[in-house]
Amino acid sequence: MIDLHSHSTFSDGSDSPEDLALAGDAAGLAALALTDHDSVEGIDRFLAMQPRVKPRLLAGVEISCTYLGRSLHVLGLLVDPGDARFRARLADLRERRNRRNLEMVARLNGLGIPLRLEQVLAIAPSCLVSRVHFSLALTTMGAVSSPEEAFRRYLGDGKPGCVPWDELPPGEAVRWIRDAGGVPLVAHPGRFAGRNFRWEEAMLDLRDQGMCGFEAWYGDYGPAEERYFRDLAERTGMLPSGGSDYHGTHKPGLRLGRGRGDLHVPDAALRDLEAAQ
Ligand code: AMP
Ligand code: MN
Ligand code: MN
Ligand code: MN
């Protein structure tokens, strides 16, 4: 059993990279990838745990993109975290995010919530500040009673406090990941659009843009969704990947390797990804 999608305190997960590696060990994983949003800053600390744990620890990233006017996440597995150009590119992307975060504070202020950016930054443990940190700040200040309520009322896609931002075109993310020696994959396509979407056409378009595969296994998929995306991988000749999208306590109920209970990503998936590197 492997898990190729997880988050640490270097994006919007609650576990430090060290704790994440230990949790992967305790879960009995054969391999675990750290894939923080728009950042590889936690990877060195994660990989430094290798002598202390059994699972193979792998470098990764999850890049925020926009495709067809909607948010699409692109995973870069097996990237070189020491690649200076890659790190600079990701730092630029985080700058765009920071500008959006300022707008989001203004938007919430306009809704009568006196949130200040400093309150959000105080909650974010690293240089990556996402809506998850906004949801925690809104809860701490008492504007909502839980992070879930914050997403439901203000921060979820299309809600009044959510500001879309200038995310990357997927083809550009593919180039960055390839330049850094990694394998580009579409993260959780089932969360971008359901099975009724014209996935065949969209996935072939993304394949033409250099995408090697996509997540056919995912912590939050139901059995029918998993079957659909495994079939789609066969039909398109793209590689199936998968993971839990573990965020620690920031996404309750998602366990490393196991997702909501019946996730099982086969070890063979990683061998195929390494061959595509
Ligand atoms: P951002 O990258 O700042 O737009 O924030 C996106 C992150 O917020 C995702 O990676 C999820 O972890 C989280 N998120 C997005 N929508 C929801 C939601 N409806 N409920 C809970 N968490 C969410
Ligand atoms: Mn997240
Ligand atoms: Mn994602
Ligand atoms: Mn993720």
PDB file of C-alpha atoms and ligand atoms in Angstrom:
ATOM      1  CA  MET A   1       0.000   0.000   0.000  1.00  0.00           C
ATOM      2  CA  ILE A   2       1.316   3.430  -0.974  1.00  0.00           C
ATOM      3  CA  ASP A   3       0.083   7.017  -0.630  1.00  0.00           C
ATOM      4  CA  LEU A   4       1.161   9.568  -3.243  1.00  0.00           C
ATOM      5  CA  HIS A   5      -0.773  12.619  -2.027  1.00  0.00           C
ATOM      6  CA  SER A   6      -0.425  14.279   1.398  1.00  0.00           C
ATOM      7  CA  HIS A   7       0.047  17.680   3.037  1.00  0.00           C
ATOM      8  CA  SER A   8       2.142  19.043   5.901  1.00  0.00           C
ATOM      9  CA  THR A   9       2.409  22.324   7.824  1.00  0.00           C
ATOM     10  CA  PHE A  10       4.288  23.638   4.775  1.00  0.00           C
ATOM     11  CA  SER A  11       0.871  24.092   3.154  1.00  0.00           C
ATOM     12  CA  ASP A  12      -2.501  23.409   4.755  1.00  0.00           C
ATOM     13  CA  GLY A  13      -1.879  20.149   6.614  1.00  0.00           C
ATOM     14  CA  SER A  14      -1.639  19.983  10.410  1.00  0.00           C
ATOM     15  CA  ASP A  15       1.328  17.556  10.709  1.00  0.00           C
ATOM     16  CA  SER A  16       4.957  18.674  10.493  1.00  0.00           C
ATOM     17  CA  PRO A  17       6.967  16.874   7.777  1.00  0.00           C
ATOM     18  CA  GLU A  18       8.594  14.776  10.517  1.00  0.00           C
ATOM     19  CA  ASP A  19       5.254  13.766  12.051  1.00  0.00           C
ATOM     20  CA  LEU A  20       3.909  12.964   8.596  1.00  0.00           C
ATOM     21  CA  ALA A  21       6.812  10.586   7.896  1.00  0.00           C
ATOM     22  CA  LEU A  22       6.243   8.893  11.277  1.00  0.00           C
ATOM     23  CA  ALA A  23       2.507   8.607  10.584  1.00  0.00           C
ATOM     24  CA  GLY A  24       3.280   6.963   7.217  1.00  0.00           C
ATOM     25  CA  ASP A  25       5.462   4.471   9.071  1.00  0.00           C
ATOM     26  CA  ALA A  26       2.742   3.748  11.623  1.00  0.00           C
ATOM     27  CA  ALA A  27       0.227   3.257   8.775  1.00  0.00           C
ATOM     28  CA  GLY A  28       2.470   0.553   7.281  1.00  0.00           C
ATOM     29  CA  LEU A  29       2.939   2.301   3.943  1.00  0.00           C
ATOM     30  CA  ALA A  30       5.512   1.105   1.394  1.00  0.00           C
ATOM     31  CA  ALA A  31       5.867   4.675   0.029  1.00  0.00           C
ATOM     32  CA  LEU A  32       4.598   8.140   0.932  1.00  0.00           C
ATOM     33  CA  ALA A  33       4.827  11.363  -1.094  1.00  0.00           C
ATOM     34  CA  LEU A  34       4.590  14.838   0.440  1.00  0.00           C
ATOM     35  CA  THR A  35       2.701  17.043  -2.034  1.00  0.00           C
ATOM     36  CA  ASP A  36       2.191  20.452  -0.434  1.00  0.00           C
ATOM     37  CA  HIS A  37       0.317  23.143  -2.360  1.00  0.00           C
ATOM     38  CA  ASP A  38       2.620  25.376  -4.452  1.00  0.00           C
ATOM     39  CA  SER A  39       5.643  24.651  -2.253  1.00  0.00           C
ATOM     40  CA  VAL A  40       8.523  22.201  -1.869  1.00  0.00           C
ATOM     41  CA  GLU A  41       9.859  24.002   1.200  1.00  0.00           C
ATOM     42  CA  GLY A  42       8.957  21.111   3.540  1.00  0.00           C
ATOM     43  CA  ILE A  43      10.556  18.381   1.433  1.00  0.00           C
ATOM     44  CA  ASP A  44      14.090  18.545   2.863  1.00  0.00           C
ATOM     45  CA  ARG A  45      12.817  17.985   6.391  1.00  0.00           C
ATOM     46  CA  PHE A  46      10.538  15.186   5.162  1.00  0.00           C
ATOM     47  CA  LEU A  47      13.297  13.338   3.269  1.00  0.00           C
ATOM     48  CA  ALA A  48      15.689  13.754   6.215  1.00  0.00           C
ATOM     49  CA  MET A  49      13.394  11.331   8.108  1.00  0.00           C
ATOM     50  CA  GLN A  50      14.193   8.470   5.697  1.00  0.00           C
ATOM     51  CA  PRO A  51      16.700   6.687   7.981  1.00  0.00           C
ATOM     52  CA  ARG A  52      14.076   6.547  10.766  1.00  0.00           C
ATOM     53  CA  VAL A  53      11.103   5.163   8.827  1.00  0.00           C
ATOM     54  CA  LYS A  54      10.242   2.190   6.591  1.00  0.00           C
ATOM     55  CA  PRO A  55       8.137   3.794   3.809  1.00  0.00           C
ATOM     56  CA  ARG A  56      10.081   5.205   0.886  1.00  0.00           C
ATOM     57  CA  LEU A  57       9.706   8.980   1.246  1.00  0.00           C
ATOM     58  CA  LEU A  58       9.112  10.791  -2.046  1.00  0.00           C
ATOM     59  CA  ALA A  59       9.232  14.438  -3.083  1.00  0.00           C
ATOM     60  CA  GLY A  60       6.154  15.988  -4.643  1.00  0.00           C
ATOM     61  CA  VAL A  61       4.095  19.146  -5.053  1.00  0.00           C
ATOM     62  CA  GLU A  62       0.471  20.061  -5.875  1.00  0.00           C
ATOM     63  CA  ILE A  63       0.314  23.096  -8.164  1.00  0.00           C
ATOM     64  CA  SER A  64      -2.789  25.333  -8.334  1.00  0.00           C
ATOM     65  CA  CYS A  65      -3.944  25.695 -11.952  1.00  0.00           C
ATOM     66  CA  THR A  66      -6.963  27.043 -13.792  1.00  0.00           C
ATOM     67  CA  TYR A  67      -8.498  24.946 -16.578  1.00  0.00           C
ATOM     68  CA  LEU A  68     -11.730  25.796 -18.416  1.00  0.00           C
ATOM     69  CA  GLY A  69     -12.272  28.633 -15.953  1.00  0.00           C
ATOM     70  CA  ARG A  70     -12.112  26.396 -12.891  1.00  0.00           C
ATOM     71  CA  SER A  71      -9.530  25.352 -10.369  1.00  0.00           C
ATOM     72  CA  LEU A  72      -7.546  22.239 -11.372  1.00  0.00           C
ATOM     73  CA  HIS A  73      -4.752  20.848  -9.205  1.00  0.00           C
ATOM     74  CA  VAL A  74      -1.681  19.320 -10.859  1.00  0.00           C
ATOM     75  CA  LEU A  75       0.581  16.960  -8.932  1.00  0.00           C
ATOM     76  CA  GLY A  76       4.295  16.832  -9.639  1.00  0.00           C
ATOM     77  CA  LEU A  77       5.694  13.582  -8.262  1.00  0.00           C
ATOM     78  CA  LEU A  78       9.410  12.771  -7.961  1.00  0.00           C
ATOM     79  CA  VAL A  79      10.444  16.400  -8.546  1.00  0.00           C
ATOM     80  CA  ASP A  80      13.908  17.562  -7.487  1.00  0.00           C
ATOM     81  CA  PRO A  81      13.232  19.758  -4.436  1.00  0.00           C
ATOM     82  CA  GLY A  82      16.684  21.338  -4.752  1.00  0.00           C
ATOM     83  CA  ASP A  83      16.027  22.714  -8.247  1.00  0.00           C
ATOM     84  CA  ALA A  84      16.557  26.478  -7.798  1.00  0.00           C
ATOM     85  CA  ARG A  85      14.492  27.524 -10.820  1.00  0.00           C
ATOM     86  CA  PHE A  86      11.569  25.376  -9.699  1.00  0.00           C
ATOM     87  CA  ARG A  87      11.691  26.877  -6.201  1.00  0.00           C
ATOM     88  CA  ALA A  88      11.748  30.409  -7.637  1.00  0.00           C
ATOM     89  CA  ARG A  89       8.818  29.630  -9.933  1.00  0.00           C
ATOM     90  CA  LEU A  90       6.791  28.322  -6.999  1.00  0.00           C
ATOM     91  CA  ALA A  91       7.719  31.408  -4.924  1.00  0.00           C
ATOM     92  CA  ASP A  92       6.300  33.589  -7.726  1.00  0.00           C
ATOM     93  CA  LEU A  93       3.087  31.587  -7.713  1.00  0.00           C
ATOM     94  CA  ARG A  94       2.802  32.078  -3.935  1.00  0.00           C
ATOM     95  CA  GLU A  95       3.166  35.827  -4.488  1.00  0.00           C
ATOM     96  CA  ARG A  96       0.077  35.770  -6.713  1.00  0.00           C
ATOM     97  CA  ARG A  97      -1.667  33.873  -3.951  1.00  0.00           C
ATOM     98  CA  ASN A  98      -0.632  36.515  -1.410  1.00  0.00           C
ATOM     99  CA  ARG A  99      -2.153  39.272  -3.531  1.00  0.00           C
ATOM    100  CA  ARG A 100      -5.357  37.268  -3.662  1.00  0.00           C
ATOM    101  CA  ASN A 101      -5.261  36.795   0.106  1.00  0.00           C
ATOM    102  CA  LEU A 102      -5.222  40.578   0.573  1.00  0.00           C
ATOM    103  CA  GLU A 103      -8.277  40.863  -1.664  1.00  0.00           C
ATOM    104  CA  MET A 104      -9.987  38.140   0.303  1.00  0.00           C
ATOM    105  CA  VAL A 105      -9.481  40.062   3.564  1.00  0.00           C
ATOM    106  CA  ALA A 106     -11.028  43.144   1.907  1.00  0.00           C
ATOM    107  CA  ARG A 107     -13.936  41.056   0.653  1.00  0.00           C
ATOM    108  CA  LEU A 108     -14.611  39.647   4.148  1.00  0.00           C
ATOM    109  CA  ASN A 109     -14.317  43.135   5.675  1.00  0.00           C
ATOM    110  CA  GLY A 110     -16.959  44.255   3.166  1.00  0.00           C
ATOM    111  CA  LEU A 111     -19.202  41.494   4.520  1.00  0.00           C
ATOM    112  CA  GLY A 112     -18.864  42.997   8.005  1.00  0.00           C
ATOM    113  CA  ILE A 113     -16.176  40.640   9.322  1.00  0.00           C
ATOM    114  CA  PRO A 114     -13.276  42.636  10.832  1.00  0.00           C
ATOM    115  CA  LEU A 115     -10.579  40.078   9.926  1.00  0.00           C
ATOM    116  CA  ARG A 116      -7.016  41.337   9.498  1.00  0.00           C
ATOM    117  CA  LEU A 117      -4.387  39.589   7.354  1.00  0.00           C
ATOM    118  CA  GLU A 118      -2.096  39.371  10.413  1.00  0.00           C
ATOM    119  CA  GLN A 119      -4.632  37.079  12.105  1.00  0.00           C
ATOM    120  CA  VAL A 120      -4.481  34.694   9.142  1.00  0.00           C
ATOM    121  CA  LEU A 121      -0.685  34.834   8.938  1.00  0.00           C
ATOM    122  CA  ALA A 122      -0.465  34.089  12.678  1.00  0.00           C
ATOM    123  CA  ILE A 123      -2.303  30.805  12.068  1.00  0.00           C
ATOM    124  CA  ALA A 124      -0.391  29.750   8.928  1.00  0.00           C
ATOM    125  CA  PRO A 125       2.797  27.946  10.010  1.00  0.00           C
ATOM    126  CA  SER A 126       4.667  28.486   6.711  1.00  0.00           C
ATOM    127  CA  CYS A 127       4.894  30.777   3.704  1.00  0.00           C
ATOM    128  CA  LEU A 128       1.879  29.109   2.069  1.00  0.00           C
ATOM    129  CA  VAL A 129      -1.392  30.770   3.111  1.00  0.00           C
ATOM    130  CA  SER A 130      -4.571  29.144   1.801  1.00  0.00           C
ATOM    131  CA  ARG A 131      -8.305  29.288   2.399  1.00  0.00           C
ATOM    132  CA  VAL A 132      -7.827  26.617   5.068  1.00  0.00           C
ATOM    133  CA  HIS A 133      -5.949  29.185   7.190  1.00  0.00           C
ATOM    134  CA  PHE A 134      -8.710  31.721   6.542  1.00  0.00           C
ATOM    135  CA  SER A 135     -11.254  29.158   7.762  1.00  0.00           C
ATOM    136  CA  LEU A 136      -9.242  28.618  10.962  1.00  0.00           C
ATOM    137  CA  ALA A 137      -8.833  32.373  11.544  1.00  0.00           C
ATOM    138  CA  LEU A 138     -12.553  33.005  11.077  1.00  0.00           C
ATOM    139  CA  THR A 139     -13.257  30.258  13.619  1.00  0.00           C
ATOM    140  CA  THR A 140     -10.713  31.595  16.135  1.00  0.00           C
ATOM    141  CA  MET A 141     -12.196  35.095  15.977  1.00  0.00           C
ATOM    142  CA  GLY A 142     -15.703  33.674  16.464  1.00  0.00           C
ATOM    143  CA  ALA A 143     -17.124  34.818  13.114  1.00  0.00           C
ATOM    144  CA  VAL A 144     -18.154  31.161  12.542  1.00  0.00           C
ATOM    145  CA  SER A 145     -18.333  28.167  14.843  1.00  0.00           C
ATOM    146  CA  SER A 146     -16.208  25.793  12.730  1.00  0.00           C
ATOM    147  CA  PRO A 147     -13.910  25.765   9.685  1.00  0.00           C
ATOM    148  CA  GLU A 148     -16.593  23.773   7.828  1.00  0.00           C
ATOM    149  CA  GLU A 149     -19.070  26.575   8.457  1.00  0.00           C
ATOM    150  CA  ALA A 150     -16.489  29.103   7.218  1.00  0.00           C
ATOM    151  CA  PHE A 151     -16.288  27.238   3.879  1.00  0.00           C
ATOM    152  CA  ARG A 152     -20.037  26.780   3.697  1.00  0.00           C
ATOM    153  CA  ARG A 153     -20.860  30.449   4.308  1.00  0.00           C
ATOM    154  CA  TYR A 154     -17.896  32.433   3.042  1.00  0.00           C
ATOM    155  CA  LEU A 155     -14.901  30.597   1.593  1.00  0.00           C
ATOM    156  CA  GLY A 156     -16.140  27.756  -0.604  1.00  0.00           C
ATOM    157  CA  ASP A 157     -15.977  28.143  -4.396  1.00  0.00           C
ATOM    158  CA  GLY A 158     -18.447  30.822  -5.480  1.00  0.00           C
ATOM    159  CA  LYS A 159     -19.181  31.958  -1.901  1.00  0.00           C
ATOM    160  CA  PRO A 160     -19.040  35.709  -1.176  1.00  0.00           C
ATOM    161  CA  GLY A 161     -15.667  35.679   0.636  1.00  0.00           C
ATOM    162  CA  CYS A 162     -13.840  33.567  -1.962  1.00  0.00           C
ATOM    163  CA  VAL A 163     -11.702  35.384  -4.511  1.00  0.00           C
ATOM    164  CA  PRO A 164     -10.542  33.358  -7.522  1.00  0.00           C
ATOM    165  CA  TRP A 165      -6.899  33.979  -8.338  1.00  0.00           C
ATOM    166  CA  ASP A 166      -4.471  33.937 -11.163  1.00  0.00           C
ATOM    167  CA  GLU A 167      -3.552  30.247 -11.004  1.00  0.00           C
ATOM    168  CA  LEU A 168      -1.250  28.603 -13.540  1.00  0.00           C
ATOM    169  CA  PRO A 169      -2.307  27.164 -16.929  1.00  0.00           C
ATOM    170  CA  PRO A 170      -1.898  23.348 -16.680  1.00  0.00           C
ATOM    171  CA  GLY A 171       0.542  23.243 -19.600  1.00  0.00           C
ATOM    172  CA  GLU A 172       2.793  25.624 -17.705  1.00  0.00           C
ATOM    173  CA  ALA A 173       2.651  23.435 -14.569  1.00  0.00           C
ATOM    174  CA  VAL A 174       3.604  20.446 -16.765  1.00  0.00           C
ATOM    175  CA  ARG A 175       6.647  22.361 -18.008  1.00  0.00           C
ATOM    176  CA  TRP A 176       7.747  23.402 -14.509  1.00  0.00           C
ATOM    177  CA  ILE A 177       7.386  19.814 -13.230  1.00  0.00           C
ATOM    178  CA  ARG A 178       9.209  18.279 -16.189  1.00  0.00           C
ATOM    179  CA  ASP A 179      11.986  20.891 -15.892  1.00  0.00           C
ATOM    180  CA  ALA A 180      12.366  19.786 -12.253  1.00  0.00           C
ATOM    181  CA  GLY A 181      12.587  16.105 -13.265  1.00  0.00           C
ATOM    182  CA  GLY A 182       9.107  15.109 -12.066  1.00  0.00           C
ATOM    183  CA  VAL A 183       6.000  13.427 -13.463  1.00  0.00           C
ATOM    184  CA  PRO A 184       2.888  15.646 -13.979  1.00  0.00           C
ATOM    185  CA  LEU A 185      -0.512  14.232 -13.048  1.00  0.00           C
ATOM    186  CA  VAL A 186      -4.021  15.647 -12.687  1.00  0.00           C
ATOM    187  CA  ALA A 187      -5.014  15.580  -9.003  1.00  0.00           C
ATOM    188  CA  HIS A 188      -8.483  14.292  -8.038  1.00  0.00           C
ATOM    189  CA  PRO A 189     -10.209  14.837 -11.445  1.00  0.00           C
ATOM    190  CA  GLY A 190     -13.437  13.687  -9.810  1.00  0.00           C
ATOM    191  CA  ARG A 191     -13.367  16.840  -7.663  1.00  0.00           C
ATOM    192  CA  PHE A 192     -12.992  19.052 -10.768  1.00  0.00           C
ATOM    193  CA  ALA A 193     -16.057  17.570 -12.436  1.00  0.00           C
ATOM    194  CA  GLY A 194     -18.206  14.488 -12.013  1.00  0.00           C
ATOM    195  CA  ARG A 195     -18.539  11.432 -14.219  1.00  0.00           C
ATOM    196  CA  ASN A 196     -21.083  13.188 -16.435  1.00  0.00           C
ATOM    197  CA  PHE A 197     -18.443  15.665 -17.591  1.00  0.00           C
ATOM    198  CA  ARG A 198     -16.853  15.091 -21.042  1.00  0.00           C
ATOM    199  CA  TRP A 199     -13.775  13.609 -19.365  1.00  0.00           C
ATOM    200  CA  GLU A 200     -12.601  11.633 -22.403  1.00  0.00           C
ATOM    201  CA  GLU A 201     -12.079  14.802 -24.426  1.00  0.00           C
ATOM    202  CA  ALA A 202     -10.704  16.904 -21.558  1.00  0.00           C
ATOM    203  CA  MET A 203      -8.224  14.239 -20.467  1.00  0.00           C
ATOM    204  CA  LEU A 204      -6.924  13.787 -24.023  1.00  0.00           C
ATOM    205  CA  ASP A 205      -6.497  17.566 -24.227  1.00  0.00           C
ATOM    206  CA  LEU A 206      -4.516  17.499 -20.963  1.00  0.00           C
ATOM    207  CA  ARG A 207      -2.503  14.528 -22.249  1.00  0.00           C
ATOM    208  CA  ASP A 208      -1.652  16.595 -25.346  1.00  0.00           C
ATOM    209  CA  GLN A 209      -0.401  19.273 -22.950  1.00  0.00           C
ATOM    210  CA  GLY A 210       1.994  16.725 -21.439  1.00  0.00           C
ATOM    211  CA  MET A 211       0.028  15.326 -18.507  1.00  0.00           C
ATOM    212  CA  CYS A 212       1.151  11.716 -17.870  1.00  0.00           C
ATOM    213  CA  GLY A 213      -1.774  10.533 -15.820  1.00  0.00           C
ATOM    214  CA  PHE A 214      -4.238  11.338 -13.097  1.00  0.00           C
ATOM    215  CA  GLU A 215      -5.529  10.187  -9.744  1.00  0.00           C
ATOM    216  CA  ALA A 216      -7.707   7.133 -10.293  1.00  0.00           C
ATOM    217  CA  TRP A 217      -7.562   6.347  -6.568  1.00  0.00           C
ATOM    218  CA  TYR A 218      -8.420   9.109  -4.116  1.00  0.00           C
ATOM    219  CA  GLY A 219      -9.234   9.310  -0.413  1.00  0.00           C
ATOM    220  CA  ASP A 220     -12.624  10.820  -1.092  1.00  0.00           C
ATOM    221  CA  TYR A 221     -13.775   8.802  -4.139  1.00  0.00           C
ATOM    222  CA  GLY A 222     -16.632   6.363  -3.870  1.00  0.00           C
ATOM    223  CA  PRO A 223     -16.291   2.895  -5.519  1.00  0.00           C
ATOM    224  CA  ALA A 224     -18.121   3.908  -8.726  1.00  0.00           C
ATOM    225  CA  GLU A 225     -15.938   6.992  -9.135  1.00  0.00           C
ATOM    226  CA  GLU A 226     -12.759   4.935  -8.654  1.00  0.00           C
ATOM    227  CA  ARG A 227     -13.917   2.393 -11.224  1.00  0.00           C
ATOM    228  CA  TYR A 228     -14.761   5.166 -13.692  1.00  0.00           C
ATOM    229  CA  PHE A 229     -11.347   6.821 -13.451  1.00  0.00           C
ATOM    230  CA  ARG A 230      -9.465   3.502 -13.572  1.00  0.00           C
ATOM    231  CA  ASP A 231     -11.351   2.706 -16.801  1.00  0.00           C
ATOM    232  CA  LEU A 232     -10.582   6.181 -18.141  1.00  0.00           C
ATOM    233  CA  ALA A 233      -6.870   5.560 -17.483  1.00  0.00           C
ATOM    234  CA  GLU A 234      -7.084   2.350 -19.539  1.00  0.00           C
ATOM    235  CA  ARG A 235      -8.971   4.049 -22.367  1.00  0.00           C
ATOM    236  CA  THR A 236      -6.626   7.048 -22.594  1.00  0.00           C
ATOM    237  CA  GLY A 237      -3.411   5.126 -21.964  1.00  0.00           C
ATOM    238  CA  MET A 238      -2.633   7.493 -19.104  1.00  0.00           C
ATOM    239  CA  LEU A 239      -1.095   6.381 -15.816  1.00  0.00           C
ATOM    240  CA  PRO A 240      -3.326   5.909 -12.784  1.00  0.00           C
ATOM    241  CA  SER A 241      -1.968   7.404  -9.570  1.00  0.00           C
ATOM    242  CA  GLY A 242      -3.513   7.929  -6.184  1.00  0.00           C
ATOM    243  CA  GLY A 243      -3.396   8.940  -2.570  1.00  0.00           C
ATOM    244  CA  SER A 244      -5.421  10.005   0.423  1.00  0.00           C
ATOM    245  CA  ASP A 245      -4.947  13.820   0.258  1.00  0.00           C
ATOM    246  CA  TYR A 246      -4.277  13.563   3.995  1.00  0.00           C
ATOM    247  CA  HIS A 247      -4.327  16.990   5.752  1.00  0.00           C
ATOM    248  CA  GLY A 248      -4.159  15.739   9.371  1.00  0.00           C
ATOM    249  CA  THR A 249      -6.781  17.373  11.585  1.00  0.00           C
ATOM    250  CA  HIS A 250      -7.518  19.967   8.888  1.00  0.00           C
ATOM    251  CA  LYS A 251      -9.486  17.366   6.905  1.00  0.00           C
ATOM    252  CA  PRO A 252     -10.954  15.078   9.547  1.00  0.00           C
ATOM    253  CA  GLY A 253     -11.716  11.491   8.572  1.00  0.00           C
ATOM    254  CA  LEU A 254      -9.037  11.102   5.873  1.00  0.00           C
ATOM    255  CA  ARG A 255      -6.394   8.574   6.953  1.00  0.00           C
ATOM    256  CA  LEU A 256      -2.978   8.075   5.385  1.00  0.00           C
ATOM    257  CA  GLY A 257      -3.072   5.226   2.880  1.00  0.00           C
ATOM    258  CA  ARG A 258      -6.686   4.378   3.732  1.00  0.00           C
ATOM    259  CA  GLY A 259      -8.597   7.582   2.953  1.00  0.00           C
ATOM    260  CA  ARG A 260     -12.112   7.210   4.321  1.00  0.00           C
ATOM    261  CA  GLY A 261     -11.550   3.478   4.830  1.00  0.00           C
ATOM    262  CA  ASP A 262     -11.308   1.450   1.643  1.00  0.00           C
ATOM    263  CA  LEU A 263      -8.617   3.249  -0.342  1.00  0.00           C
ATOM    264  CA  HIS A 264      -5.801   0.974  -1.514  1.00  0.00           C
ATOM    265  CA  VAL A 265      -3.266   2.345  -4.005  1.00  0.00           C
ATOM    266  CA  PRO A 266      -1.234  -0.590  -5.389  1.00  0.00           C
ATOM    267  CA  ASP A 267       2.580  -0.445  -5.207  1.00  0.00           C
ATOM    268  CA  ALA A 268       2.741  -1.094  -8.975  1.00  0.00           C
ATOM    269  CA  ALA A 269       1.371   2.403  -9.659  1.00  0.00           C
ATOM    270  CA  LEU A 270       4.613   3.915  -8.372  1.00  0.00           C
ATOM    271  CA  ARG A 271       6.761   1.649 -10.558  1.00  0.00           C
ATOM    272  CA  ASP A 272       4.882   2.864 -13.642  1.00  0.00           C
ATOM    273  CA  LEU A 273       5.297   6.513 -12.610  1.00  0.00           C
ATOM    274  CA  GLU A 274       9.038   6.039 -12.111  1.00  0.00           C
ATOM    275  CA  ALA A 275       9.273   4.562 -15.585  1.00  0.00           C
ATOM    276  CA  ALA A 276       7.611   7.726 -16.959  1.00  0.00           C
ATOM    277  CA  GLN A 277      10.112  10.044 -15.286  1.00  0.00           C
TER     278      GLN A 277
HETATM  279  P1  AMP B   1      -6.847  27.747  -1.871  1.00  0.00           P
HETATM  280  O1  AMP B   1      -5.696  27.006  -2.502  1.00  0.00           O
HETATM  281  O2  AMP B   1      -6.402  28.877  -0.987  1.00  0.00           O
HETATM  282  O3  AMP B   1      -7.881  28.172  -2.873  1.00  0.00           O
HETATM  283  O4  AMP B   1      -7.547  26.740  -0.859  1.00  0.00           O
HETATM  284  C1  AMP B   1      -7.898  25.489  -1.336  1.00  0.00           C
HETATM  285  C2  AMP B   1      -7.847  24.503  -0.186  1.00  0.00           C
HETATM  286  O5  AMP B   1      -8.978  24.728   0.653  1.00  0.00           O
HETATM  287  C3  AMP B   1      -8.012  23.083  -0.713  1.00  0.00           C
HETATM  288  O6  AMP B   1      -6.761  22.523  -0.963  1.00  0.00           O
HETATM  289  C4  AMP B   1      -8.714  22.389   0.417  1.00  0.00           C
HETATM  290  O7  AMP B   1      -7.770  21.921   1.358  1.00  0.00           O
HETATM  291  C5  AMP B   1      -9.536  23.481   1.059  1.00  0.00           C
HETATM  292  N1  AMP B   1     -10.952  23.528   0.627  1.00  0.00           N
HETATM  293  C6  AMP B   1     -11.462  24.015  -0.527  1.00  0.00           C
HETATM  294  N2  AMP B   1     -12.802  23.950  -0.547  1.00  0.00           N
HETATM  295  C7  AMP B   1     -13.164  23.403   0.638  1.00  0.00           C
HETATM  296  C8  AMP B   1     -14.417  23.084   1.256  1.00  0.00           C
HETATM  297  N3  AMP B   1     -15.578  23.324   0.635  1.00  0.00           N
HETATM  298  N4  AMP B   1     -14.392  22.531   2.494  1.00  0.00           N
HETATM  299  C9  AMP B   1     -13.222  22.301   3.136  1.00  0.00           C
HETATM  300  N5  AMP B   1     -12.008  22.580   2.617  1.00  0.00           N
HETATM  301  C10 AMP B   1     -11.975  23.127   1.393  1.00  0.00           C
HETATM  302 MN    MN B   2      -5.397  21.576   0.824  1.00  0.00          MN
HETATM  303 MN    MN B   3      -6.152  19.401  -4.380  1.00  0.00          MN
HETATM  304 MN    MN B   4      -4.059  17.911  -1.951  1.00  0.00          MN
END
